[in-house]
Short mmCIF file of N, CA and C in Angstrom, two decimals:
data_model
loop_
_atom_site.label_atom_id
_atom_site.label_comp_id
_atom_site.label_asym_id
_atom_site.label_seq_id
_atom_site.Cartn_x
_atom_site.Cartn_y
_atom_site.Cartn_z
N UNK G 1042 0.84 -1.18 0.00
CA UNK G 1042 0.00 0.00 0.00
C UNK G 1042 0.90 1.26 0.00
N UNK G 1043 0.42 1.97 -0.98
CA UNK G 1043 1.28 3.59 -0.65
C UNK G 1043 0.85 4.59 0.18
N UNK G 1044 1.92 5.17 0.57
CA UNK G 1044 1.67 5.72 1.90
C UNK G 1044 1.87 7.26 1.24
N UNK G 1045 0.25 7.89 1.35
CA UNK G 1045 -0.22 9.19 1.04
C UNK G 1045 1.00 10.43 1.34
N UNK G 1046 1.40 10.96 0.08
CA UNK G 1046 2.49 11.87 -0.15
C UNK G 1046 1.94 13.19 1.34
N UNK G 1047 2.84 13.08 1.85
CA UNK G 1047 2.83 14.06 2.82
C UNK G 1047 2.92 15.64 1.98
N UNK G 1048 2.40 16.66 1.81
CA UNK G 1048 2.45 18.04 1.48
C UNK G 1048 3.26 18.80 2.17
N UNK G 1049 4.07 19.55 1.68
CA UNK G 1049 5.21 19.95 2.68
C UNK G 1049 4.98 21.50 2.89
N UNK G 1050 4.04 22.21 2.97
CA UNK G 1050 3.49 23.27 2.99
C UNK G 1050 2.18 23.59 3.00
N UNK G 1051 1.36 24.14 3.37
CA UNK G 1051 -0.17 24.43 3.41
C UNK G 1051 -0.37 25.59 4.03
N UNK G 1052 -1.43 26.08 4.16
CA UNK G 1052 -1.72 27.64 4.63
C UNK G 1052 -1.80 27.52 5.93
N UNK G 1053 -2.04 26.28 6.85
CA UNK G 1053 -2.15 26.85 8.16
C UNK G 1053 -0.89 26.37 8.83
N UNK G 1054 0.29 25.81 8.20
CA UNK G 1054 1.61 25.80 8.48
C UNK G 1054 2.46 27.14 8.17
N UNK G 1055 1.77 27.84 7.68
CA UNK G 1055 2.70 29.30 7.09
C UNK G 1055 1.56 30.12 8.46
N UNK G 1056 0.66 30.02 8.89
CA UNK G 1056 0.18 31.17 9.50
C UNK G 1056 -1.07 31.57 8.96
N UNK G 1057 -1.39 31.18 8.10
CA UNK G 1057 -2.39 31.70 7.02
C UNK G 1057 -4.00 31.49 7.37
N UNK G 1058 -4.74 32.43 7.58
CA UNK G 1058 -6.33 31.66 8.11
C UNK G 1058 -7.06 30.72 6.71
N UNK G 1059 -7.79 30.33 7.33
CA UNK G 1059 -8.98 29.17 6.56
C UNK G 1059 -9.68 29.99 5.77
N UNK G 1060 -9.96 30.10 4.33
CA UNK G 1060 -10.64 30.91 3.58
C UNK G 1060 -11.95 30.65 3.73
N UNK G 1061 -12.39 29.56 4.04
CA UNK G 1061 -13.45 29.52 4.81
C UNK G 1061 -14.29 30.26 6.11
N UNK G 1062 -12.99 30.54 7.09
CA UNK G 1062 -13.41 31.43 8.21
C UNK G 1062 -12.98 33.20 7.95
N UNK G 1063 -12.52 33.44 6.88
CA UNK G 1063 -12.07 34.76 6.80
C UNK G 1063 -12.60 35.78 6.60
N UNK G 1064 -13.15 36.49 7.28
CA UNK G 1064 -13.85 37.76 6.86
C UNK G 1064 -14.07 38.36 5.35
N UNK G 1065 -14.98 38.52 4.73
CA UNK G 1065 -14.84 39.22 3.74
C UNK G 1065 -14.33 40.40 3.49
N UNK G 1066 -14.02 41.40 4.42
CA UNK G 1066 -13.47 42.46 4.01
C UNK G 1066 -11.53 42.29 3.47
N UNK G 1067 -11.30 41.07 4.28
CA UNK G 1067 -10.08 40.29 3.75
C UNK G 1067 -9.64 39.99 2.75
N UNK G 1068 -10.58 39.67 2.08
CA UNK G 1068 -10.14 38.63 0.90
C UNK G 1068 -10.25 39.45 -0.54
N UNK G 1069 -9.81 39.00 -1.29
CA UNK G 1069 -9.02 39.77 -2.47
C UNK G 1069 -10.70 39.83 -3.42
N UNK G 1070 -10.87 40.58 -4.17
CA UNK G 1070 -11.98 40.80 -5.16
C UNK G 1070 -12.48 39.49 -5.70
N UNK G 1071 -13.28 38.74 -5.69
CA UNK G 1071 -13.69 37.66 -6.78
C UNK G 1071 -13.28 38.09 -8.59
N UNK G 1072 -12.52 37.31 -8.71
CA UNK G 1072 -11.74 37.14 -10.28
C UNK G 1072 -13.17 37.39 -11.32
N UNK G 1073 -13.14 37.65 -12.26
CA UNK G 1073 -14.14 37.81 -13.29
C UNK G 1073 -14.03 36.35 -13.89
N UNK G 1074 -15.18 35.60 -13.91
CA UNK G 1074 -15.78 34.48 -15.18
C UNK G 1074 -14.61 34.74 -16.58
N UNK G 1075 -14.45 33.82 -16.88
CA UNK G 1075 -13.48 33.96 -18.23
C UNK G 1075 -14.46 33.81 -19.28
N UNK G 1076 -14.69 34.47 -20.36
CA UNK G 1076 -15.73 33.90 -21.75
C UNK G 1076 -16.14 32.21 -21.97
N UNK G 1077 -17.16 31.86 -22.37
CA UNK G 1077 -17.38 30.70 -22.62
C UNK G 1077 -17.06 30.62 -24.19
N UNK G 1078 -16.60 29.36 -24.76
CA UNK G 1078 -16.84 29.07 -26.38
C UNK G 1078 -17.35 27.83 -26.39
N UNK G 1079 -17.42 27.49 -27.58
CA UNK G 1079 -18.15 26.39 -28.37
C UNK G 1079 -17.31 24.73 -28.34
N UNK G 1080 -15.83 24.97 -28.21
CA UNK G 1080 -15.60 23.59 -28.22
C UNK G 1080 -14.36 23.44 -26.91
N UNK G 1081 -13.82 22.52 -26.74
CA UNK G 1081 -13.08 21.79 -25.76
C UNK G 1081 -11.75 22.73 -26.28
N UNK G 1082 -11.32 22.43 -27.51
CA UNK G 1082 -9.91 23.46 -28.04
C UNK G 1082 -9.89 24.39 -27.96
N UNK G 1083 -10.85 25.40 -28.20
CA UNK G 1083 -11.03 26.79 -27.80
C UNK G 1083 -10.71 26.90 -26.19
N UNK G 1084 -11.83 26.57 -25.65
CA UNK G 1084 -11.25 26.75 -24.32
C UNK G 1084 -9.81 26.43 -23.51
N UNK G 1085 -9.43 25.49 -24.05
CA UNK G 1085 -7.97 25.18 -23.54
C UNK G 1085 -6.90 25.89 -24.54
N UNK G 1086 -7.28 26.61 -25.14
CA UNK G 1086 -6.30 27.96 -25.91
C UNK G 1086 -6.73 29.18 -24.73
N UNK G 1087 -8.26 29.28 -24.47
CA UNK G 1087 -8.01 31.00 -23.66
C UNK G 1087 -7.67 30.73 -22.18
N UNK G 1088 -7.29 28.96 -22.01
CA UNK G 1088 -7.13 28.72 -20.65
C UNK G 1088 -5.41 28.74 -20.45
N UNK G 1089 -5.11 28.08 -21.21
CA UNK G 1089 -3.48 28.49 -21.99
C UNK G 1089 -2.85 30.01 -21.77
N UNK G 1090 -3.46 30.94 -22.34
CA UNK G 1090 -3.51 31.92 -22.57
C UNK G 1090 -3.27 32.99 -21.02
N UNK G 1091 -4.58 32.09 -20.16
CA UNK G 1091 -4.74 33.27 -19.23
C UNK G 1091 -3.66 32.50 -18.22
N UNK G 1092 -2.70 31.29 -18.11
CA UNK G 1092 -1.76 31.10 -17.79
C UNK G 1092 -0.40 31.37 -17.99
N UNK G 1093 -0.36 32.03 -18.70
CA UNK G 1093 0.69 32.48 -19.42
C UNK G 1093 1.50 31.45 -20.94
N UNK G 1094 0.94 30.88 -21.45
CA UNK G 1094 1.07 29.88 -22.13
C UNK G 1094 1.30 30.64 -23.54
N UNK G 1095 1.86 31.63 -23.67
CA UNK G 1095 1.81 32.45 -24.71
C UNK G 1095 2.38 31.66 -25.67
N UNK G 1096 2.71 30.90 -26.28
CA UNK G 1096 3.98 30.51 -27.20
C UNK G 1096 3.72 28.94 -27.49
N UNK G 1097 3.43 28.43 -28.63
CA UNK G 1097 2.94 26.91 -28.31
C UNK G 1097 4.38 25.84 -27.92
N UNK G 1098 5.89 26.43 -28.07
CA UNK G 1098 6.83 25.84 -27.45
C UNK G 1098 6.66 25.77 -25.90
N UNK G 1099 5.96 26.70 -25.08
CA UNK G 1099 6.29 26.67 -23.59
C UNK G 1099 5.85 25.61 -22.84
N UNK G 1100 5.90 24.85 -22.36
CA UNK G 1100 5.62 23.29 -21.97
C UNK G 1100 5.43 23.66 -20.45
N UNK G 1101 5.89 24.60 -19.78
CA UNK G 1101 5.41 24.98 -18.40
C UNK G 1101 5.90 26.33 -17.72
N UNK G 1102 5.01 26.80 -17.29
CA UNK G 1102 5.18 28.13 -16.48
C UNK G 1102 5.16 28.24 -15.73
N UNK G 1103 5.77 28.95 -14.58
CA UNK G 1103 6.13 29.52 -12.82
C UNK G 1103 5.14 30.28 -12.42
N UNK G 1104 4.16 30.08 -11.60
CA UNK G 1104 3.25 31.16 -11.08
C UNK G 1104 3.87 31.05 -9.64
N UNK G 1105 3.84 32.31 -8.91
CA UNK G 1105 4.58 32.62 -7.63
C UNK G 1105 3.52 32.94 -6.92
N UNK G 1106 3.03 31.98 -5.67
CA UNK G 1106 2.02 31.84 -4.74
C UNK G 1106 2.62 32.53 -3.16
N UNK G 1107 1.45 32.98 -2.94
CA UNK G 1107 2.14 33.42 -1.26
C UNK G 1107 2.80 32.00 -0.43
N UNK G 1108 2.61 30.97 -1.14
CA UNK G 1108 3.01 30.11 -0.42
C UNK G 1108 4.17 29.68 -1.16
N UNK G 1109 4.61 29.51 -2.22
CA UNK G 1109 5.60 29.33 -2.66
C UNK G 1109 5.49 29.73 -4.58
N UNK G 1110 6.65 28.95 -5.22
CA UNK G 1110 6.21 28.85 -6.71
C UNK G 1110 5.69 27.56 -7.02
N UNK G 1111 4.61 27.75 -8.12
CA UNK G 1111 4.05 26.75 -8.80
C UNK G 1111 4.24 26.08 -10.22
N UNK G 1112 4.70 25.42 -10.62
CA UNK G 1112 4.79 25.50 -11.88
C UNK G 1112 3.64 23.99 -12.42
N UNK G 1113 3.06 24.48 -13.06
CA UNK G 1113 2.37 24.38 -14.21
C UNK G 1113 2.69 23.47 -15.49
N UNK G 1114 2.19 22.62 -15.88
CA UNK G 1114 2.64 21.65 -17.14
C UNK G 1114 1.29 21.50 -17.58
N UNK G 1115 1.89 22.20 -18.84
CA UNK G 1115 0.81 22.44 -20.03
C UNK G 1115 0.24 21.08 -20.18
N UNK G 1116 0.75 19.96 -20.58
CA UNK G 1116 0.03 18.64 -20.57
C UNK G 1116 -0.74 18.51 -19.35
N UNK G 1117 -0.93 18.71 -18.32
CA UNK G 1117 -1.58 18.58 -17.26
C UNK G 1117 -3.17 19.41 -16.95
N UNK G 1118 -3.16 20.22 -18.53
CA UNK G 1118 -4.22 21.57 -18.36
C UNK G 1118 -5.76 20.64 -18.63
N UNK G 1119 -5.50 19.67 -19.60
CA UNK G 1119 -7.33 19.50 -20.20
C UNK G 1119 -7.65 19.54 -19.06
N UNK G 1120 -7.74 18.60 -18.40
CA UNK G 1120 -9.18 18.02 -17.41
C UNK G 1120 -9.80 19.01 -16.64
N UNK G 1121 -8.85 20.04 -16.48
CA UNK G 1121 -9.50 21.24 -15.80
C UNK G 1121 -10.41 21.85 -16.92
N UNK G 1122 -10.64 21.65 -18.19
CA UNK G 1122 -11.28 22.85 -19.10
C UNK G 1122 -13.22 21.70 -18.80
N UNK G 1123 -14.08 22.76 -18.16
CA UNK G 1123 -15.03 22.36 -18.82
C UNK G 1123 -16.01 21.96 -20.02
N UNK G 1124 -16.41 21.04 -20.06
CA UNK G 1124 -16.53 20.37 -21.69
C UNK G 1124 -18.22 20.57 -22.00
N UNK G 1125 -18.95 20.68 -20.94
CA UNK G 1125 -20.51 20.81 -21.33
C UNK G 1125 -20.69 20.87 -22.13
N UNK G 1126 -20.84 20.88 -23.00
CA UNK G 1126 -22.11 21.47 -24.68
C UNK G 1126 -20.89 21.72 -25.71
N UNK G 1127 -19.61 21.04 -25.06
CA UNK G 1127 -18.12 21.00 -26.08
C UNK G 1127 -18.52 20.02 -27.11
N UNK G 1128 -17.61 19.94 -28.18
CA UNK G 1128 -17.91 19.14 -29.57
C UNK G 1128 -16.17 18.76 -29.01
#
């Protein structure tokens, strides 16, 4: 049996409250909805896009989290794109 990867960082090891219990006057603006389109490829181009995926060579990008850096692998993006009413 494998023994569940321990996480070596999380928000309430840095200090950080539960976004759950946090006051709203706290918390950062709600992000705007991104456009919807018509198929599965579209969307994983403006999802690409709003990751910084500018360039179809870039295979992964660094986003810098209050908790640390993240990096990102473009092969890893579909499953996040919603497909509803996708062709």
């Amino acid at each position: 049996m494998k023994e569940k990867k321990q996480q070596k960082t999380n928000w309430k090891n840095i200090g950080q409250p539960d976004l759950r219990h946090l006051d709203r006057s706290k918390r950062l603006p709600d992000q705007p909805l991104v456009r919807t389109v018509d198929s599965a490829d579209a969307a994983m181009i403006i999802l690409e896009q709003h990751l910084g995926f500018i360039d179809a060579g870039i295979t992964q990008v660094e986003i810098i989290t209050p908790m640390d850096v993240v990096v990102i692998e473009r092969a890893n993006l579909r499953h996040i794109v919603e497909t509803s009413g996708c062709t």
